[in-house]
Coordinates of C-alpha atoms in Angstrom, one line a residue:
X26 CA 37.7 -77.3 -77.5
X27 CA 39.0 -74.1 -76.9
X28 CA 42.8 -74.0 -76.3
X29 CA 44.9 -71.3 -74.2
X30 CA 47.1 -69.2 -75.9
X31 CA 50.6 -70.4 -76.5
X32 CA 53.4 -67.6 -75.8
X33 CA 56.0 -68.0 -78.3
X34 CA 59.8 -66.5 -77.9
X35 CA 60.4 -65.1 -81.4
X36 CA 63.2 -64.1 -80.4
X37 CA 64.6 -67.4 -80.1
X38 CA 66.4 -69.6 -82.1
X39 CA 69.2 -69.4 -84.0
X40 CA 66.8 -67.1 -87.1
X41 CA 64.9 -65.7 -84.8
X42 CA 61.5 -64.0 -85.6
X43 CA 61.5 -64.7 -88.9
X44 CA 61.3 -68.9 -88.5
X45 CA 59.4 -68.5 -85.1
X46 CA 56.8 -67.0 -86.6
X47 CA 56.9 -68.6 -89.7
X48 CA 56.3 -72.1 -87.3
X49 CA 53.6 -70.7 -85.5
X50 CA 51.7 -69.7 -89.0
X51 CA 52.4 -73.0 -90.2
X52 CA 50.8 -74.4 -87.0
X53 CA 47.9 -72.6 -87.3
X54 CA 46.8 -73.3 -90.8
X55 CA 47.2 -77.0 -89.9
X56 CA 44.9 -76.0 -86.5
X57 CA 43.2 -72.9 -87.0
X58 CA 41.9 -73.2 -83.3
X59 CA 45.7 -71.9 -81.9
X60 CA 46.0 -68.6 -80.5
X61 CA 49.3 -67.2 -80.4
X62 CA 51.3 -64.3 -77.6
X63 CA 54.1 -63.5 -79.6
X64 CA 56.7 -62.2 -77.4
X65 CA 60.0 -60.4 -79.1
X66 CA 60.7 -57.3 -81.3
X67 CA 57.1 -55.8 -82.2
X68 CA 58.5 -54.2 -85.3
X69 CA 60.4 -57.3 -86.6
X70 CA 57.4 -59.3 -85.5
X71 CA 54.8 -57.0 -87.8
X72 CA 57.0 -57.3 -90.7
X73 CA 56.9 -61.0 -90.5
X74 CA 53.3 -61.5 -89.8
X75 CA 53.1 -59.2 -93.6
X76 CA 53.6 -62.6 -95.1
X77 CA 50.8 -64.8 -93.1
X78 CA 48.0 -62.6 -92.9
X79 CA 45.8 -65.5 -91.4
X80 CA 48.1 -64.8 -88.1
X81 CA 46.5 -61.2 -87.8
X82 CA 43.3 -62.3 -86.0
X83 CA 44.8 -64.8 -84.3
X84 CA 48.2 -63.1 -82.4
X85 CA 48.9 -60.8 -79.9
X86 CA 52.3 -59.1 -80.2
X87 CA 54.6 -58.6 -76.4
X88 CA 56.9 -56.3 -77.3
X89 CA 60.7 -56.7 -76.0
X90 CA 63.6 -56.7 -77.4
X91 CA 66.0 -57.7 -74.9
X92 CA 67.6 -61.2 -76.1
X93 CA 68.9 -64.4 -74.4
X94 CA 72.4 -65.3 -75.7
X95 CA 72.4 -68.8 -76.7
X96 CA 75.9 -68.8 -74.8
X97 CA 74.4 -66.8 -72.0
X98 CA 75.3 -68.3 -68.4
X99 CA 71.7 -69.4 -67.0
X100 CA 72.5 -68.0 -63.9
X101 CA 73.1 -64.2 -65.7
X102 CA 69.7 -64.8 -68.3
X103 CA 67.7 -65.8 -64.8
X104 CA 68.8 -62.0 -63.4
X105 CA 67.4 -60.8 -67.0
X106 CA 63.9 -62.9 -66.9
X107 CA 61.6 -60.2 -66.5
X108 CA 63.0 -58.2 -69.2
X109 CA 64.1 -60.7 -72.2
X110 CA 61.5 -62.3 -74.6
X111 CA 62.2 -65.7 -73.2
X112 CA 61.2 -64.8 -69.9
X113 CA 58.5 -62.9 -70.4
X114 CA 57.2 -65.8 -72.4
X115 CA 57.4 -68.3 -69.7
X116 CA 56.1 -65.4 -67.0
X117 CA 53.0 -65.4 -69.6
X118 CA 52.3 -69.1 -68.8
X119 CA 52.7 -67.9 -64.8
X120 CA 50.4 -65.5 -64.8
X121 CA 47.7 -66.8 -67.0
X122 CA 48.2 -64.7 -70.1
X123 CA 49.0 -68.4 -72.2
X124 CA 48.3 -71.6 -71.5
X125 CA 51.8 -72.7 -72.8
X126 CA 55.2 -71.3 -73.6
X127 CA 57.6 -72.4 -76.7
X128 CA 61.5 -71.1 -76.9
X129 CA 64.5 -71.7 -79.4
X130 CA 66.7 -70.4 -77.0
X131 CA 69.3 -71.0 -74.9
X132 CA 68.1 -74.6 -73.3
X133 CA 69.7 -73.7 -69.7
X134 CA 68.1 -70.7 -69.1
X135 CA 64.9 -71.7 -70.7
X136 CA 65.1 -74.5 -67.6
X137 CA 66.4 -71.9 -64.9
X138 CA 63.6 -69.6 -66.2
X139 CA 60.8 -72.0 -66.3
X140 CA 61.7 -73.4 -63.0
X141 CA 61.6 -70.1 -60.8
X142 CA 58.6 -69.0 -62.3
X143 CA 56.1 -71.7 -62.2
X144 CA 58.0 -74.2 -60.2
X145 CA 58.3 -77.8 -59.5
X146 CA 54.6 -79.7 -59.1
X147 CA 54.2 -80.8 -55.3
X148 CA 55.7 -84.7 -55.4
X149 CA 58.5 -84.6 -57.7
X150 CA 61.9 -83.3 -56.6
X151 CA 62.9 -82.2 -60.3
X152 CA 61.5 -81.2 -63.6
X153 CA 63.4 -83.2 -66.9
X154 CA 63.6 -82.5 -70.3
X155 CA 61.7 -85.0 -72.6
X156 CA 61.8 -85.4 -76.0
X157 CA 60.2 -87.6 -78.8
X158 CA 62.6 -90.1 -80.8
X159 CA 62.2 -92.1 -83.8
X160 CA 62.0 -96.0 -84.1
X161 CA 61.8 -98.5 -86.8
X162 CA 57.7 -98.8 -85.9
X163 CA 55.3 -96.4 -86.3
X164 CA 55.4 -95.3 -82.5
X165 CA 58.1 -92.8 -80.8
X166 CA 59.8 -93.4 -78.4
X167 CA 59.8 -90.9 -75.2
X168 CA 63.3 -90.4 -73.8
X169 CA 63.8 -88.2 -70.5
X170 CA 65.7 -86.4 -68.8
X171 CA 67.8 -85.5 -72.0
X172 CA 70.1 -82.5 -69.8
X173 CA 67.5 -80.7 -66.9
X174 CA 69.4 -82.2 -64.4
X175 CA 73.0 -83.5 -64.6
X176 CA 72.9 -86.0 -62.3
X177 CA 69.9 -88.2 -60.9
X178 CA 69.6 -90.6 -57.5
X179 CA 66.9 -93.4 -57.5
X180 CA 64.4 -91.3 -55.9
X181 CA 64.5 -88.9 -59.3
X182 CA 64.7 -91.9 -62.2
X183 CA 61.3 -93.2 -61.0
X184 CA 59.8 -89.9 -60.9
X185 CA 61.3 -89.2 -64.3
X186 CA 59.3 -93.0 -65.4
X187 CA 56.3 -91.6 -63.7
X188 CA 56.4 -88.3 -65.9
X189 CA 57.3 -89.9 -68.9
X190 CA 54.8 -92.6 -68.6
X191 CA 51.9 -90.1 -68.7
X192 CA 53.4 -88.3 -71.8
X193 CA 53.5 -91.5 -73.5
X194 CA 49.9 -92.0 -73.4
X195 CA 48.7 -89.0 -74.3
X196 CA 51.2 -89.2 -77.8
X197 CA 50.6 -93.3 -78.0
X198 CA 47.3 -93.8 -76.7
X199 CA 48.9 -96.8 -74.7
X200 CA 47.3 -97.4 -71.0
X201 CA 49.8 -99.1 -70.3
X202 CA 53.4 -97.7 -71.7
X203 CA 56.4 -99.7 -71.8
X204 CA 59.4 -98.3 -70.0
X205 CA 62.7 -99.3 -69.2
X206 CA 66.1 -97.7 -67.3
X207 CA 68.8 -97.1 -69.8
X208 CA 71.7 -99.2 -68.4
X209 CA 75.1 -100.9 -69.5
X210 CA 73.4 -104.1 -70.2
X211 CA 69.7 -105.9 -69.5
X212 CA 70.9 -108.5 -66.8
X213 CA 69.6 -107.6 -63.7
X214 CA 72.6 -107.2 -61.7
X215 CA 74.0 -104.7 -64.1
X216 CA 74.4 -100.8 -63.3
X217 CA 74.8 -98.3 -60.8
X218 CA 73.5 -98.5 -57.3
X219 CA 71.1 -95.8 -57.8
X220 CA 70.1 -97.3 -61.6
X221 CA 69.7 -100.8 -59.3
X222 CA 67.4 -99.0 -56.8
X223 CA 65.1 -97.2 -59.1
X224 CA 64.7 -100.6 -60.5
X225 CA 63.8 -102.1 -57.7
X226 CA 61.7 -99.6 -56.7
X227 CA 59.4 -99.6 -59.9
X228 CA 59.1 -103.4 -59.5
X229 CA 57.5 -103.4 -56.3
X230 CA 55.8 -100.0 -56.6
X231 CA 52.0 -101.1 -57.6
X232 CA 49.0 -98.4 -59.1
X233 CA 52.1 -97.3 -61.6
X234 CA 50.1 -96.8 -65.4
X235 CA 52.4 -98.4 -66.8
X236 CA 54.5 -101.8 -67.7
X237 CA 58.2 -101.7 -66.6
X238 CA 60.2 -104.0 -68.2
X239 CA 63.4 -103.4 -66.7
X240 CA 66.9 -102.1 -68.5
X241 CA 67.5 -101.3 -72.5
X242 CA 71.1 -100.5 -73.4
X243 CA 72.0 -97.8 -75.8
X244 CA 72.2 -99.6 -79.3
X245 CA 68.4 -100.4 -78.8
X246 CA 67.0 -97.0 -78.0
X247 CA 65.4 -96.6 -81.6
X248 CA 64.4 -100.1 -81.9
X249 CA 60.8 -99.5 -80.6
X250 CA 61.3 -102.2 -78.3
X251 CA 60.0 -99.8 -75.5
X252 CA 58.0 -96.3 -75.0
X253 CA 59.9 -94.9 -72.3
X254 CA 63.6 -94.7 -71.9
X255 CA 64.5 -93.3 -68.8
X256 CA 68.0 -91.9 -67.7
X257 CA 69.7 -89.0 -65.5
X258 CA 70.3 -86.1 -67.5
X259 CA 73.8 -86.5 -68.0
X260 CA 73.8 -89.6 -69.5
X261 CA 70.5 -89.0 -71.5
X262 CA 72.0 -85.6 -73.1
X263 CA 75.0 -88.1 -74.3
X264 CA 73.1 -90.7 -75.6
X265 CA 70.4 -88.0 -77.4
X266 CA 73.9 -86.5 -79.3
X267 CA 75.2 -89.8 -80.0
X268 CA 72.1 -91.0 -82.1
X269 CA 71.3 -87.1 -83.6
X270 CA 75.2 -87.7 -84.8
X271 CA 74.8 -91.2 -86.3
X272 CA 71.7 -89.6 -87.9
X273 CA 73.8 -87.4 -89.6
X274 CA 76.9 -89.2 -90.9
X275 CA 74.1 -91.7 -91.8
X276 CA 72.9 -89.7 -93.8
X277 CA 76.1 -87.3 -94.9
X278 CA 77.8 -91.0 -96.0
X279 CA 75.2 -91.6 -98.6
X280 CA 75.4 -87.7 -100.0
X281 CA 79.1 -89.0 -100.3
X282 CA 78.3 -92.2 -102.1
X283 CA 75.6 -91.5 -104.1
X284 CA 77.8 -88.5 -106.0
X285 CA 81.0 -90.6 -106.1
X286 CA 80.0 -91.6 -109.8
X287 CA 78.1 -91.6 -113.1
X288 CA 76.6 -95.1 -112.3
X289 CA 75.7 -94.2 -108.2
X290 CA 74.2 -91.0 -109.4
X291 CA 71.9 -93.2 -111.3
X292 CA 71.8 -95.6 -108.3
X293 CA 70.1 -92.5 -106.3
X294 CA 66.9 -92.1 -109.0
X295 CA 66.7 -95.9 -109.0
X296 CA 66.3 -95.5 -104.7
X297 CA 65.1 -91.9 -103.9
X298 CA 61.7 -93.2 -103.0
X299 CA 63.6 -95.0 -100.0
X300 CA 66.5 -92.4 -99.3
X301 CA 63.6 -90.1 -99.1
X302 CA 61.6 -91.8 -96.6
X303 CA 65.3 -92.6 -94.5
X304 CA 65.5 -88.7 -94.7
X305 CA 62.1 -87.4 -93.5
X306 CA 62.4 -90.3 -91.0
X307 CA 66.3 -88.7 -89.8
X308 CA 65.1 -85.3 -90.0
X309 CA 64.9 -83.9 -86.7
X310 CA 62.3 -81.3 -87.9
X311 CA 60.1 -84.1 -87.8
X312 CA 60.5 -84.9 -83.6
X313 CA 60.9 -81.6 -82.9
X314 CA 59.8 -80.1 -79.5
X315 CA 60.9 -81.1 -76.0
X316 CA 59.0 -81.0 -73.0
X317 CA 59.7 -79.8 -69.3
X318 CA 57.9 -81.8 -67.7
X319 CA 56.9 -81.7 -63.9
X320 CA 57.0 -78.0 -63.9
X321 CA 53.4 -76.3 -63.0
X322 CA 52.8 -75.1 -66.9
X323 CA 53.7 -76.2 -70.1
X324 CA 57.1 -75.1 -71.7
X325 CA 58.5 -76.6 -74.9
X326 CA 61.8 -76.4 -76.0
X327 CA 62.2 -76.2 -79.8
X328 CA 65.4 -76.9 -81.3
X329 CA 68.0 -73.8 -81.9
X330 CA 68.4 -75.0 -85.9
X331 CA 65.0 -75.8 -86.4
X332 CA 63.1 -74.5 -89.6
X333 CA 59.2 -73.7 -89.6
X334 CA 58.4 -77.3 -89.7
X335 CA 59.9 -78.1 -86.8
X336 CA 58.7 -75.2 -84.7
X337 CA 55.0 -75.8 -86.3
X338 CA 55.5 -79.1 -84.4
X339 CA 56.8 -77.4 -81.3
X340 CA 53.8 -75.9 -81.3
X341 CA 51.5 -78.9 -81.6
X342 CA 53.2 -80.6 -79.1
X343 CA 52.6 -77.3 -76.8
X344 CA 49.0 -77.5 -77.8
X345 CA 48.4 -81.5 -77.1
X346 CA 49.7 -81.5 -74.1
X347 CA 47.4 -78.9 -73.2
X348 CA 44.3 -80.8 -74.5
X349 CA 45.2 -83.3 -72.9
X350 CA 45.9 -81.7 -69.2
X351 CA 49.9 -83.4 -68.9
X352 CA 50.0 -81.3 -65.5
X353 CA 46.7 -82.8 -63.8
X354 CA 48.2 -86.1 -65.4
X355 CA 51.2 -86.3 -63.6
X356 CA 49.6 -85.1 -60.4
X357 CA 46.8 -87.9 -60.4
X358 CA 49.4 -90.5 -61.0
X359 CA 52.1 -89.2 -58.4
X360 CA 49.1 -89.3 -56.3
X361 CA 48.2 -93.0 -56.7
X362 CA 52.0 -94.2 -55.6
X363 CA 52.6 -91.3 -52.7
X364 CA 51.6 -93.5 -50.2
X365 CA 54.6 -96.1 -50.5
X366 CA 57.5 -93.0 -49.7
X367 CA 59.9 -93.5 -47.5
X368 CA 59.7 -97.7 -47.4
X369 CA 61.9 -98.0 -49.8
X370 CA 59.6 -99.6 -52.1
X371 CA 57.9 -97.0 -54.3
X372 CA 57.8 -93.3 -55.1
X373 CA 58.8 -90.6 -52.8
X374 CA 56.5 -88.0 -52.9
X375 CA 58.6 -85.4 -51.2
X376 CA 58.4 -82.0 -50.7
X377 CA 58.1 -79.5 -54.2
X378 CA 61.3 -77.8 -55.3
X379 CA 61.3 -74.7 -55.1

C-alpha cells in the first residue's frame, strides 16, 4: 500500500532539524515506503539530509523559517500559522499536500493549530491528546485526553472512550478493547457527577466496539489491567507527569545505588541484562508519539526531548494510523451510537466544533 506523505515540522523540538530529520531517516530505512514534506529551514534541512542520502528521493523540502516558541502563547502562534513551520505543516495535511503531520513543538499551539485548520469530525464536541503507555504485559495501554482539553463533562469522556477505543484496535488488534474511567477508586458510587454520568452512559449505550469495565485508579494505570484509560485533560496531563516522574527517579535511584560502591558496581554487571530491559522499557523514546484524535487529519505530537528513536516512532505511528484509516474509524463508530443522543443513555452526537 501506498502511503500519503507525512509533513514533518523540523523545526520543532527542542534540536530541531537536526533530530527531526534524523527520525524521519531512521523511519524510512525501517519502512522505505514513507514519503516525507519536510517543512523548516531549507538550508539547515539540506545540510542534514548530507548525512542520509537515502532521504533524497524520498523528501520534499517546504521552506520557512519562521519558528514556534515552545513558550509561545497558542493564541499568538495561531495569528503566525500560515507563516511558521508548524503550521504550514499541519495546513499540508488540510490541503492534501500529506496525509499526516508530526511536530516537536510547542503542544498548545500544535492543538490550536490543528484544530482551526482541519477541524473537529462531525459528532464529537472535542479533539484529545492520546498517547501510548507502557505496562507490565506485552500490550500498551492507550491513555486520553493527556492536556487538549482542560476540563471534560460526561458528554466529552464517552466520546474520548469512543476515540480511544478505535486507536486501541488498530495498535492491539483487540475487537473488543478494554476501557475504564480513571476515578478515585473502582466502587461504583465513587467520583464526580460528570465521571458517574459517563459511566452510566457507556453501560447502557449498546453497538460500542468495545468492553467497558468501569473505573481504574491511578496506581493501576501501568498494570495492563485495561487498554483504555480515559480521563479529562486536566487530570490525564497530571497523572501522564506523575508516572513519566516515577520513571525517572526509578530509574535515577538505581544510577545512585548501583555507583555507591566497589561491591554494587559489581552488583550492576551481575544485573545489567535486567536494568537494561527496566530501561528500554522506562525510556519514553520507546512510546513516543501522541495522537489528536477526532480532528479531520492525522497530527502527532512527538515529544520536545525526544531523540531520533523516538521521532522515527512518531513517525510510524503517523503512518499506521494512516493505513489503517483512524478518521473513517471514528466516524463509523460515532455513527453506530448517534442514535441514542439526547436520552441520556448513550453518545451525543452533537454538532462539529468548529
Amino acid at each position: 500500500m501506498n502511503l500519503p506523505r507525512i509533513a514533518v515540522d523540523a523545526m520543532g523540538g527542542d534540536e530541531g532539524v537536526r533530530v527531526m530529520v534524523e527520525g524521519a531517516a531512521l523511519a524510512r530505512r525501517r519502512h522505505d515506503r514513507f514519503q516525507f514534506l519536510l517543512v523548516g529551514d531549507e538550508k539547515q534541512i539540506k545540510a542534514a539530509l548530507d548525512n542520509h542520502p537515502g532521504m533524497s528521493g524520498a523528501s520534499e523540502i517546504l521552506h520557512c523559517e519562521d519558528v514556534v516558541g515552545g513558550d509561545e502563547k497558542p493564541s499568538k502562534a495561531l495569528r503566525r500559522a500560515k507563516t511558521t513551520s508548524m503550521g504550514l505543516a499541519v495546513n499540508a495535511v488540510k490541503q492534501g499536500l500529506a496525509g499526516a503531520a508530526v511536530s516537536g513543538g510547542n503542544t498548545g499551539a500544535l492543538m490550536a493549530m490543528s484544530k482551526l485548520a482541519l477541524r473537529t469530525m462531525p459528532g464529537l464536541d472535542r479533539p484529545a491528546l492520546a498517547a501510548l503507555l507502557p505496562t507490565l504485559t506485552d500490550d500498551d495501554v492507550i491513555m486520553l485526553d493527556l492536556g487538549a482539553n482542560s476540563e471534560g463533562d460526561a458528554r466529552n469522556l464517552v466520546q474520548f472512550a469512543i476515540m480511544g477505543a478505535a486507536y486501541s484496535r488498530i495498535v492491539s488488534g483487540r475487537e473488543r478493547p478494554r476501557v475504564r474511567l480513571l476515578n478515585i477508586g473502582t466502587e461504583e458510587t465513587k467520583g464526580t457527577e460528570d465521571i458517574q454520568e459517563a459511566a452510566n452512559r457507556l453501560r447502557a449505550a449498546t453497538g460500542l466496539a468495545m468492553d467497558f469495565e468501569g473505573f481504574v485508579e491511578a496506581d493501576k494505570i501501568n498494570r495492563g489491567e485495561c487498554d483504555v484509560v480515559v480521563c479529562d485533560g486536566f487530570s490525564g496531563n497530571i497523572a501522564l507527569k506523575a508516572i513519566e516522574g516515577a520513571a525517572r527517579f526509578v530509574t535515577d535511584l538505581l544510577k545512585q545505588a548501583f555507583a555507591s560502591s566497589i561491591r554494587s558496581k559489581v552488583g550492576f554487571l551481575v544485573s545489567r541484562p535486567a536494568t537494561e530491559l527496566l530501561r528500554h522499557h522506562l525510556d519514553p523514546n520507546n512510546h513516543n508519539g501522541a495522537v489528536f484524535l477526532g480532528l479531520n487529519g492525522v497530527v502527532v505530537k512527538s515529544h520536545g526531548s525526544a531523540n531520533a528513536k523516538g521521532v522515527a516512532n512518531a513517525v510510524e505511528v503517523a503512518a499506521r494510523l494512516l493505513e489503517d484509516d483512524i478518521t473513517n474509524r471514528i466516524a463509523h463508530d460515532l455513527a453506530k451510537v448517534g442514535d441514542l443522543a439526547g436520552r441520556g443513555s448513550g453518545v451525543a452526537a452533537g454538532p462539529a466544533a468548529t
